Amino acid sequence: MQALPLTQSGIQQRGLMSSSEYTFKLVQVCLPEPSKLVVMCDKRKRQCVCLCQVYKSCLDGLLPNYQAFYRVCSRLTKHQSTLLSGQDKQLLVALAGMDVSVPHVAVVSLAVCCRALKLCKVPAAVLHAFDDIRLKPASQVVLGLPEHILAAHAQPSPNPVQLQMTTPFPVTLPECALPADFKKQHGLLAKLHKHLVHRAVLAQHMGEFKSFSTSPFQLNRKGIAHSSRTWQNSEKHVYLFLGYCHHYQQVSQPTLQLFLSSPLIAQFVSFHIAAGHSQLYIRNFLSCAKCVLRWWQSKPGGNHPSFVAGLEWLQTLGLQVADQLPRPSKDPKGLADIGKWMCAADLVHTIHGAEQQSQAQMQQHGVTVETSRDMHDAALAAMIFSHLPPVRLSCIRSLVGPAYLGPCLHIDCKEPSCEGNRLSIMSESPLLMRISLPHHKNARKWGKAVIEFDVPSDLAQLVHTYLGAPRKALLEHHLLIGDACPYVFMDMHGRGFVAAAVLTLYWQKWLVSRGGVPMNPSMCRQVFVDERQSDSATAGPSNQGAAMVMGHSVKQWDKWYDMQYHPRLAQNAVDGMQSWRAAMLQSHTLAAPDLTLSTALHCGHVLVSDSEESRYQSCCSDSDIDIELD
């Protein structure tokens, strides 16, 4: 690789060294106050310059300038510059002849470096060395920062040195008040924190943890392999925790070792509670933390007793969080009071109106992007509710159209002949559509049983109309996607609803535009069950069949969806007691014989006689005689 063409006189070039991400070349600047430069090029050929170290002979005169230079760079970058580590740092230290005790190598932009050089009055000869790259906006400057220079800005890292948990474990949660700069998105986002997410140590940890969690056969792991959705949730919780440690606990280099710090976990839970997050959200994080600890246990040296105690501590914390934090209300009356509930009749009427309006607009204005989008939305809403028992949203999001002939798109599918969750046209005349759902939540528990049914004629006609010219118009409108979108339903950018949150926001916005309330689409399942289980339920499908289409059982209706189950049974029982009491009052008491109880003087047995003249039988007879009540 060609070295950076530094034209300043007195510059010598030396050896070349490479790492996985960068290529370094040493350039010595022979100035009255000699210093070393390292030319650094990454794989995208963006050239960078590194001002590494000045000789000891000139430290007395230049050290104040360079101290100010480092501090100005740190201030200009708001202490968020990228720190090199691992092999890149070792090569840089070795090539530049830096002292191995120099722990920090930071990357800042060239503009920041040039500005800091001027502010700190660094010798002009060093400034001239940057002349040839001043106009390169993508250039970076790498600085070797001695420990005593960064002492004023460095924050202590709680990462444990040994492979064991921090003890003693907290016995209570610390008090936490939301900071002034509180952000809901506090995690390590790949787009905003590339310098942290792609750091060698963290990337290695995440790769090993993913392999440990998702490998089909991992005999030192408890339980079965994580599905793709479970791993995505675990990854989300990991980056949220590391982002909290980075933003609010000043951890400069977050890694999975932070999960070995029980005080940090306790502070993070307090942070969630102060932010008003649900107990389910916190318990999911604690479950993720236990998975990380089990991964650490599987590594060499992971048999320390603190891991066992740490897992028990997390289990106890999860149980107490579930006990102390309230569950979100799912009562229909409470949801209606806050504008999050629509009854089944109103929801069916709203969707039916959207169907009629979309068809009328299509007949009046023809196929346009607007009328096509209206018909798409009506078909999507009719698929979620009204015509079918509410199918799981994950099945609707992953539903591919009849035109798609490729392999199954489910990331965890291992069946070579599987066609995925599919909408098929069985016949055109008469129109017959069929939905097959091999991938649903309970597919594993049901022995891979497929949920399959024919689409009702009204819904089939609506979807069939949408799959024709309207869908083609939408695909042509989204040029970046085109015909590559295999899914039946798509967002405003022509992409499938791969993320559940995208469909939730899309549905809420559509429902509000139709005069409804911003109710989550998953709440349609509770609306349906609430109507079917109510005392005023209208004639409809059998509960067992509807539950099968919904992907669960009637028992789960009572446990998760029917919030009026216990109050309704209690009220029915009390109402039934009134008719029972009235029947008791109207009944006639049958005449009963006069019964007299008498006891023998020589024993404690009670004998029953028909009259006072009856003789008592001795208890000392040879054989016991059964006593009967006449």
XYZ file of C-alpha atoms in Angstrom:
630
model
C 0.000 0.000 0.000
C 1.297 3.453 -0.884
C 2.235 5.691 2.000
C 0.569 9.030 2.426
C 2.529 11.506 0.234
C 3.933 13.867 2.830
C 5.967 16.480 0.948
C 7.471 18.217 3.918
C 11.271 18.010 3.755
C 13.070 15.844 6.254
C 10.425 13.105 6.353
C 11.520 9.477 6.221
C 9.347 6.397 5.615
C 9.778 3.117 7.381
C 8.250 -0.356 7.642
C 4.672 -1.494 6.934
C 2.479 -3.464 9.381
C -1.064 -4.730 8.939
C -3.923 -5.781 11.201
C -7.401 -7.013 10.538
C -8.836 -3.523 10.028
C -5.968 -1.108 9.382
C -2.591 -0.799 7.687
C 0.025 1.319 9.478
C 3.173 2.876 8.016
C 5.656 4.794 10.124
C 6.814 8.217 8.976
C 9.496 10.006 11.002
C 9.386 13.773 10.980
C 12.898 15.190 11.482
C 12.146 18.544 12.986
C 13.963 20.696 15.478
C 11.614 19.040 17.943
C 11.474 15.554 16.395
C 8.269 13.528 16.601
C 6.809 10.452 14.952
C 3.860 10.117 12.616
C 2.118 6.919 11.589
C 0.151 6.777 8.351
C -2.959 4.614 8.875
C -5.199 3.315 6.062
C -8.332 1.285 6.640
C -9.736 -1.275 4.203
C -11.826 1.342 2.452
C -8.584 3.197 1.564
C -9.437 6.178 3.735
C -6.020 7.495 4.714
C -5.361 8.752 8.201
C -2.468 10.280 10.074
C -1.360 9.415 13.584
C 0.561 11.840 15.770
C 1.962 9.336 18.216
C 4.737 10.493 20.446
C 7.482 13.050 20.853
C 11.025 12.143 21.861
C 12.079 12.403 25.457
C 14.681 14.960 24.513
C 12.031 17.527 23.759
C 9.458 16.647 26.416
C 10.429 19.562 28.597
C 9.616 22.111 25.936
C 6.677 20.420 24.187
C 4.871 18.498 26.889
C 2.672 21.425 27.976
C 1.645 21.983 24.348
C 0.787 18.359 23.761
C -1.064 18.034 27.051
C -3.222 20.952 25.999
C -3.579 19.394 22.549
C -4.868 16.118 23.959
C -7.273 17.861 26.285
C -8.631 20.088 23.528
C -9.223 17.039 21.326
C -11.014 15.321 24.201
C -13.185 18.376 24.797
C -13.994 18.895 21.118
C -15.104 15.285 20.734
C -17.057 15.436 24.022
C -15.026 12.498 25.351
C -16.656 10.164 22.812
C -13.723 9.476 20.512
C -13.066 5.953 19.304
C -10.489 3.975 21.277
C -8.384 1.456 19.417
C -7.672 -1.795 21.199
C -6.441 -5.306 20.653
C -4.167 -6.054 17.702
C -4.594 -2.612 16.159
C -3.336 -0.924 19.290
C -0.438 -3.381 19.699
C 0.744 -2.782 16.126
C 0.464 0.949 16.552
C 2.427 0.907 19.811
C 5.122 -1.362 18.381
C 5.507 0.526 15.124
C 5.660 3.967 16.691
C 8.042 2.870 19.417
C 5.605 4.022 22.071
C 5.889 2.983 25.660
C 3.722 -0.089 26.248
C 2.305 1.583 29.340
C 0.433 4.025 27.097
C -3.067 2.532 27.418
C -5.215 4.751 25.207
C -5.190 5.301 21.469
C -8.059 7.457 20.299
C -9.359 8.260 16.813
C -10.634 11.766 16.134
C -11.425 13.578 12.906
C -8.730 15.452 11.019
C -10.644 18.717 11.339
C -10.697 18.383 15.113
C -6.982 17.557 15.139
C -5.991 20.549 13.018
C -8.126 22.859 15.113
C -6.625 21.529 18.323
C -3.088 21.929 16.940
C -3.719 25.593 16.236
C -5.402 26.257 19.568
C -2.522 24.703 21.463
C 0.229 26.405 19.451
C 1.953 23.151 18.527
C 5.120 23.873 16.436
C 4.332 24.942 12.892
C 6.525 22.201 11.403
C 4.099 19.602 12.727
C 1.193 21.506 11.206
C 2.854 21.391 7.777
C 2.882 17.593 7.951
C -0.942 17.665 7.611
C -1.053 19.916 4.543
C -1.477 17.097 2.027
C -4.526 15.614 3.736
C -6.363 18.698 4.923
C -8.824 18.446 2.028
C -9.701 14.792 2.661
C -12.965 14.914 4.646
C -12.889 11.210 5.475
C -9.460 11.325 7.097
C -8.938 10.547 10.732
C -6.158 11.361 13.175
C -5.050 8.761 15.699
C -3.564 9.957 18.955
C -1.511 8.080 21.504
C -2.750 9.383 24.847
C -0.613 8.742 27.982
C -2.496 7.768 31.136
C -1.668 10.947 33.041
C -2.961 13.032 30.141
C -6.366 11.335 30.204
C -6.580 11.160 33.978
C -8.858 14.190 34.111
C -11.287 12.644 31.594
C -11.039 8.895 32.086
C -13.775 7.101 34.009
C -13.163 3.960 36.042
C -14.471 0.793 34.419
C -16.334 -1.690 36.627
C -15.290 -4.599 34.418
C -14.039 -7.368 36.720
C -10.495 -8.525 36.253
C -11.183 -12.146 37.201
C -13.875 -14.468 35.888
C -16.235 -14.199 38.843
C -19.160 -12.071 39.916
C -18.853 -8.974 42.018
C -19.563 -9.772 45.644
C -21.207 -9.108 48.004
C -24.499 -8.998 46.144
C -26.762 -6.001 46.795
C -29.423 -6.768 49.378
C -31.746 -4.009 48.143
C -32.204 -1.937 45.029
C -30.517 1.480 45.066
C -32.543 4.640 44.746
C -32.633 5.985 41.216
C -33.867 9.282 39.803
C -34.018 9.699 36.049
C -31.091 11.823 34.859
C -31.697 15.146 33.170
C -30.447 13.759 29.847
C -32.677 10.688 30.015
C -33.322 9.124 26.627
C -35.742 6.333 25.884
C -33.301 4.994 23.303
C -30.298 4.542 25.553
C -28.920 1.346 24.030
C -25.857 0.818 21.890
C -27.266 1.374 18.417
C -25.229 -0.009 15.549
C -25.806 3.133 13.467
C -24.779 5.575 16.197
C -22.163 3.610 18.118
C -20.198 1.738 15.466
C -17.002 2.450 17.358
C -18.408 0.491 20.324
C -20.673 -2.141 18.767
C -17.976 -3.309 16.364
C -15.170 -3.243 18.912
C -13.128 -6.424 18.742
C -13.748 -7.599 22.331
C -17.485 -6.897 22.322
C -17.924 -8.400 18.857
C -16.100 -11.534 19.978
C -18.227 -11.812 23.117
C -21.475 -11.384 21.177
C -20.408 -13.954 18.591
C -19.578 -16.542 21.239
C -22.745 -15.811 23.207
C -24.885 -16.144 20.064
C -23.246 -19.440 19.153
C -23.773 -20.710 22.704
C -27.457 -19.684 22.698
C -28.519 -20.699 19.187
C -26.480 -23.835 18.427
C -28.837 -26.810 17.982
C -26.648 -29.035 20.144
C -24.874 -27.301 23.021
C -24.728 -29.838 25.817
C -23.289 -27.439 28.391
C -26.310 -25.171 27.887
C -29.522 -25.589 29.839
C -32.555 -26.074 27.618
C -33.103 -25.995 23.877
C -31.598 -23.577 21.357
C -32.963 -20.049 21.176
C -35.129 -19.244 18.196
C -34.256 -16.272 16.021
C -36.884 -14.146 17.741
C -35.624 -15.093 21.208
C -32.068 -14.260 20.199
C -33.144 -10.877 18.808
C -34.792 -10.072 22.142
C -31.691 -11.189 24.050
C -29.450 -9.092 21.820
C -31.711 -6.097 22.370
C -31.517 -6.424 26.152
C -27.734 -6.832 26.033
C -27.249 -3.626 24.047
C -29.727 -1.738 26.240
C -27.784 -2.716 29.358
C -24.409 -1.895 27.793
C -25.771 1.408 26.509
C -26.951 2.303 30.003
C -23.497 1.511 31.402
C -21.870 3.582 28.661
C -24.157 6.627 28.864
C -25.007 6.806 32.560
C -22.236 4.874 34.328
C -19.377 6.273 32.190
C -18.060 2.876 31.102
C -15.833 3.682 28.143
C -15.461 0.151 26.773
C -18.619 -1.891 27.473
C -18.345 -5.679 27.144
C -20.319 -8.675 28.386
C -18.126 -8.711 31.490
C -20.419 -5.991 32.834
C -23.037 -8.708 33.437
C -20.731 -10.042 36.152
C -21.247 -6.839 38.144
C -24.295 -7.313 40.371
C -24.304 -3.640 41.505
C -24.621 -2.528 37.869
C -27.518 -4.940 37.303
C -29.252 -3.635 40.439
C -28.788 -0.041 39.279
C -30.142 -0.918 35.832
C -33.267 -2.484 37.355
C -33.791 0.648 39.457
C -33.369 2.692 36.286
C -36.132 0.645 34.596
C -38.439 1.096 37.568
C -37.849 4.860 37.619
C -38.552 5.000 33.870
C -41.905 3.283 34.420
C -41.135 0.174 32.395
C -43.299 -2.901 32.886
C -42.380 -5.814 35.102
C -42.394 -8.114 32.066
C -39.756 -5.914 30.419
C -37.535 -6.080 33.515
C -38.018 -9.826 33.974
C -37.057 -10.433 30.339
C -33.826 -8.535 30.962
C -33.116 -10.624 34.074
C -33.702 -13.795 32.054
C -31.218 -12.516 29.496
C -28.727 -11.772 32.283
C -29.027 -15.359 33.512
C -28.305 -16.634 29.997
C -25.170 -14.478 29.867
C -24.030 -15.835 33.236
C -24.527 -19.414 32.066
C -22.405 -18.571 29.022
C -19.665 -17.283 31.306
C -20.003 -20.468 33.363
C -19.284 -22.559 30.265
C -15.933 -20.858 29.713
C -12.667 -22.034 31.293
C -12.526 -20.829 34.880
C -16.288 -20.348 35.031
C -16.797 -22.763 37.933
C -16.425 -20.067 40.576
C -19.065 -20.335 43.354
C -20.098 -16.726 42.742
C -21.835 -17.784 39.505
C -24.186 -20.128 41.346
C -24.916 -17.461 43.928
C -25.380 -14.910 41.152
C -27.980 -17.036 39.359
C -29.890 -17.464 42.629
C -29.688 -13.724 43.259
C -31.113 -12.983 39.793
C -33.882 -15.532 40.347
C -34.832 -13.889 43.641
C -34.752 -10.444 42.083
C -37.021 -11.580 39.264
C -39.565 -13.078 41.658
C -39.692 -9.946 43.781
C -40.009 -7.703 40.717
C -42.980 -9.808 39.583
C -44.523 -9.562 43.043
C -44.016 -5.854 43.688
C -44.518 -4.195 40.314
C -48.116 -4.015 39.049
C -49.116 -5.658 35.815
C -50.517 -3.414 33.084
C -54.295 -3.280 33.189
C -56.138 -5.302 30.559
C -59.618 -4.710 31.884
C -61.893 -3.538 29.029
C -63.468 -0.789 31.139
C -60.094 0.565 32.222
C -58.746 0.414 28.670
C -61.841 2.168 27.350
C -61.371 4.974 29.901
C -57.879 5.704 28.551
C -58.904 5.359 24.893
C -57.307 1.984 24.174
C -60.382 -0.220 23.631
C -63.106 -0.731 21.032
C -65.876 -3.254 21.394
C -66.218 -5.993 18.788
C -69.297 -4.460 17.119
C -67.613 -1.062 16.653
C -64.444 -2.650 15.296
C -66.322 -4.833 12.810
C -68.368 -1.824 11.669
C -65.193 0.275 11.177
C -63.464 -2.400 9.097
C -66.594 -3.086 7.042
C -66.858 0.626 6.232
C -63.228 0.659 5.089
C -63.877 -2.321 2.793
C -66.876 -0.678 1.144
C -65.150 2.677 0.782
C -62.005 1.184 -0.782
C -64.042 -0.701 -3.374
C -66.135 2.369 -4.158
C -63.039 4.563 -4.525
C -61.445 1.982 -6.810
C -64.512 1.961 -9.072
C -64.762 5.752 -9.114
C -61.095 6.781 -9.530
C -59.500 3.643 -10.929
C -56.183 2.144 -9.890
C -53.943 4.817 -8.369
C -51.373 4.705 -5.619
C -53.871 6.220 -3.169
C -56.769 3.901 -3.996
C -54.408 0.918 -4.039
C -53.125 1.807 -0.580
C -56.705 2.148 0.709
C -57.583 -1.314 -0.604
C -54.370 -2.730 0.879
C -55.264 -1.294 4.279
C -58.838 -2.602 4.089
C -57.606 -6.096 3.184
C -55.044 -6.017 6.000
C -57.638 -4.904 8.553
C -60.127 -7.530 7.358
C -57.430 -10.188 7.717
C -56.639 -9.092 11.279
C -60.262 -8.920 12.481
C -63.864 -9.353 11.379
C -63.782 -12.205 8.806
C -61.451 -14.603 10.671
C -60.801 -15.461 14.285
C -57.878 -13.136 15.107
C -54.828 -14.924 13.688
C -51.480 -14.198 15.311
C -49.929 -11.052 13.891
C -46.630 -12.840 13.310
C -48.443 -15.154 10.896
C -50.032 -12.241 9.021
C -46.720 -10.377 8.787
C -44.961 -13.434 7.361
C -47.750 -14.370 4.923
C -46.358 -14.673 1.373
C -48.458 -14.277 -1.746
C -49.376 -16.792 -4.431
C -46.780 -15.360 -6.835
C -43.859 -16.178 -4.552
C -42.267 -19.515 -5.507
C -39.048 -19.318 -3.494
C -38.024 -21.196 -0.348
C -39.509 -20.670 3.087
C -38.559 -17.276 4.478
C -38.832 -18.269 8.141
C -35.335 -17.946 9.542
C -35.617 -21.021 11.792
C -37.207 -23.341 9.223
C -35.243 -26.547 8.625
C -37.759 -28.340 6.381
C -36.521 -28.354 2.759
C -40.027 -28.774 1.342
C -41.657 -26.092 3.516
C -43.336 -23.244 1.637
C -43.756 -21.029 4.703
C -46.866 -19.189 5.834
C -48.648 -18.900 2.510
C -51.800 -17.537 0.905
C -52.708 -19.770 -2.037
C -55.330 -19.498 -4.762
C -56.818 -22.958 -5.134
C -59.209 -22.045 -7.955
C -60.247 -18.921 -9.828
C -63.800 -19.952 -10.676
C -65.287 -20.293 -8.216
C -62.743 -18.295 -6.266
C -61.184 -20.362 -3.490
C -58.286 -19.159 -1.337
C -56.491 -21.113 1.360
C -54.161 -20.010 4.156
C -51.541 -22.441 5.474
C -49.590 -21.512 8.611
C -46.862 -24.056 9.452
C -44.944 -21.451 11.460
C -46.927 -20.287 14.442
C -46.144 -19.854 18.117
C -47.312 -23.306 19.249
C -46.091 -25.265 16.222
C -43.475 -27.095 18.316
C -45.939 -27.952 21.105
C -48.503 -29.205 18.584
C -46.053 -31.568 16.924
C -45.599 -29.241 13.919
C -49.321 -29.272 13.188
C -50.269 -26.780 10.469
C -53.085 -24.258 10.927
C -54.930 -24.416 7.611
C -58.326 -23.093 6.484
C -60.168 -21.771 3.428
C -60.726 -18.025 3.321
C -64.384 -16.832 3.472
C -65.745 -15.721 0.109
C -66.115 -11.987 0.937
C -62.571 -11.744 2.282
C -61.215 -13.849 -0.579
C -62.799 -11.517 -3.133
C -61.332 -8.442 -1.407
C -57.820 -9.921 -1.153
C -57.975 -11.245 -4.724
C -58.851 -7.769 -6.023
C -55.973 -6.241 -4.055
C -53.464 -8.830 -5.332
C -54.158 -7.763 -8.895
C -53.663 -4.237 -10.265
C -53.594 -2.419 -6.876
C -50.653 -4.450 -5.566
C -48.802 -4.016 -8.848
C -49.318 -0.260 -8.633
C -47.859 -0.175 -5.134
C -44.849 -2.245 -6.162
C -44.166 0.009 -9.144
C -44.442 3.037 -6.866
C -41.713 1.702 -4.569
C -38.891 1.511 -7.092
C -36.256 0.471 -4.562
C -38.248 -2.628 -3.658
C -40.113 -3.517 -6.827
C -41.313 -7.075 -7.278
C -38.791 -8.309 -4.714
C -41.310 -7.961 -1.863
C -42.745 -11.484 -1.426
C -45.182 -10.671 1.372
C -48.879 -10.051 0.888
C -48.905 -6.885 2.984
C -46.304 -4.105 2.954
C -45.545 -0.836 4.728
C -45.418 2.644 3.198
C -41.965 1.889 1.726
C -42.966 -1.317 -0.026
C -41.305 -3.597 2.536
C -42.901 -6.412 4.478
C -43.851 -5.859 8.101
C -40.814 -7.767 9.336
C -40.724 -5.912 12.660
C -43.794 -6.198 14.875
C -43.518 -2.567 16.003
C -43.867 -1.353 12.400
C -47.205 -3.123 11.978
C -48.396 -1.835 15.372
C -47.725 1.793 14.461
C -49.195 1.298 10.978
C -52.405 -0.213 12.383
C -52.818 2.450 15.073
C -52.421 5.272 12.561
C -54.922 3.638 10.194
C -57.470 2.955 12.941
C -57.331 6.558 14.189
C -57.810 7.799 10.617
C -61.020 5.740 10.457
C -62.381 7.345 13.634
C -61.184 4.646 16.025
C -58.770 4.709 18.945
C -55.001 3.940 18.928
C -55.498 0.347 20.014
C -52.752 -2.207 19.464
C -53.602 -4.797 16.783
C -52.803 -7.596 19.236
C -55.679 -6.301 21.392
C -58.103 -7.550 18.710
C -57.645 -11.048 20.114
C -58.827 -9.904 23.535
C -61.740 -8.004 21.981
C -62.854 -11.175 20.191
C -62.539 -13.419 23.250
C -64.298 -10.860 25.447
C -67.338 -10.945 23.130
C -67.356 -14.719 22.682
C -67.194 -15.380 26.448
C -69.700 -12.733 27.472
C -73.251 -13.565 28.506
C -74.557 -11.590 25.524
C -72.418 -13.374 22.927
C -74.023 -13.700 19.511
C -74.085 -16.869 17.446
C -70.706 -17.591 15.933
C -67.890 -20.119 15.653
C -67.240 -22.758 18.242
C -64.831 -21.677 20.921
C -62.540 -24.654 20.355
C -62.309 -24.067 16.597
C -61.765 -20.332 16.983
C -59.028 -20.948 19.543
C -57.356 -23.369 17.102
C -57.219 -20.705 14.377
C -55.864 -18.231 16.927
C -53.067 -20.669 17.696
C -53.868 -21.677 21.283
C -56.650 -23.287 23.353
C -59.820 -22.294 25.193
C -57.956 -22.642 28.499
C -55.650 -19.856 27.368
C -58.698 -17.716 26.683
C -59.594 -17.870 30.366
C -56.001 -17.283 31.499
C -54.765 -14.515 29.212
C -57.537 -12.958 27.114
C -60.827 -13.137 29.013
C -60.341 -10.504 31.712
C -63.993 -10.853 32.797
C -63.741 -14.611 33.358
C -63.568 -14.606 37.159
C -65.973 -11.674 37.763
C -68.487 -13.204 35.357
C -68.385 -16.634 37.016
C -68.700 -15.058 40.445
C -71.711 -12.956 39.419
C -73.412 -15.914 37.709
C -72.961 -17.951 40.877
C -74.471 -15.226 43.064
C -77.393 -14.776 40.658
C -77.985 -18.531 40.614
C -78.108 -18.664 44.404
C -81.238 -16.502 44.428
C -83.249 -18.974 42.352
C -81.863 -21.806 44.471
C -82.993 -20.043 47.662
C -86.465 -19.435 46.232
C -86.746 -23.118 45.331
C -85.786 -24.092 48.875
C -88.443 -21.814 50.353
C -91.160 -23.238 48.090
C -90.326 -26.865 48.735
C -92.342 -28.888 51.264
C -90.695 -30.631 54.190
C -91.504 -34.340 54.326
C -92.833 -35.729 57.634
C -90.141 -37.525 59.646
C -90.621 -40.127 62.490
C -90.046 -39.175 66.086
C -86.516 -40.251 66.839
C -85.207 -40.558 70.395
C -81.596 -40.995 71.377
C -80.736 -43.042 74.455
C -77.530 -44.348 75.936
C -76.725 -47.356 78.003
C -75.342 -46.642 81.458
C -72.472 -49.074 81.174
C -71.042 -47.783 77.863
C -70.672 -44.711 75.738
C -72.495 -46.124 72.711
C -75.594 -44.396 71.487
C -78.550 -46.609 70.579
C -81.569 -45.509 68.646
C -85.037 -46.962 69.492
C -88.458 -46.607 67.955
C -90.087 -46.139 71.363
C -89.213 -45.773 74.983
C -90.281 -49.403 75.703
C -87.611 -50.794 73.372
C -84.949 -52.869 75.078
C -81.322 -51.927 74.741
C -78.927 -54.434 73.339
C -75.838 -55.070 75.400
C -72.529 -53.864 74.036
C -70.905 -56.962 75.487
C -72.681 -59.370 73.175
C -70.696 -62.048 71.371
C -71.083 -60.324 68.012
C -71.345 -56.678 67.129
C -74.633 -55.623 65.709
C -74.762 -52.794 63.214
C -76.722 -49.828 64.446
C -79.103 -48.442 61.856
C -81.061 -45.260 61.895
C -84.722 -45.980 61.190
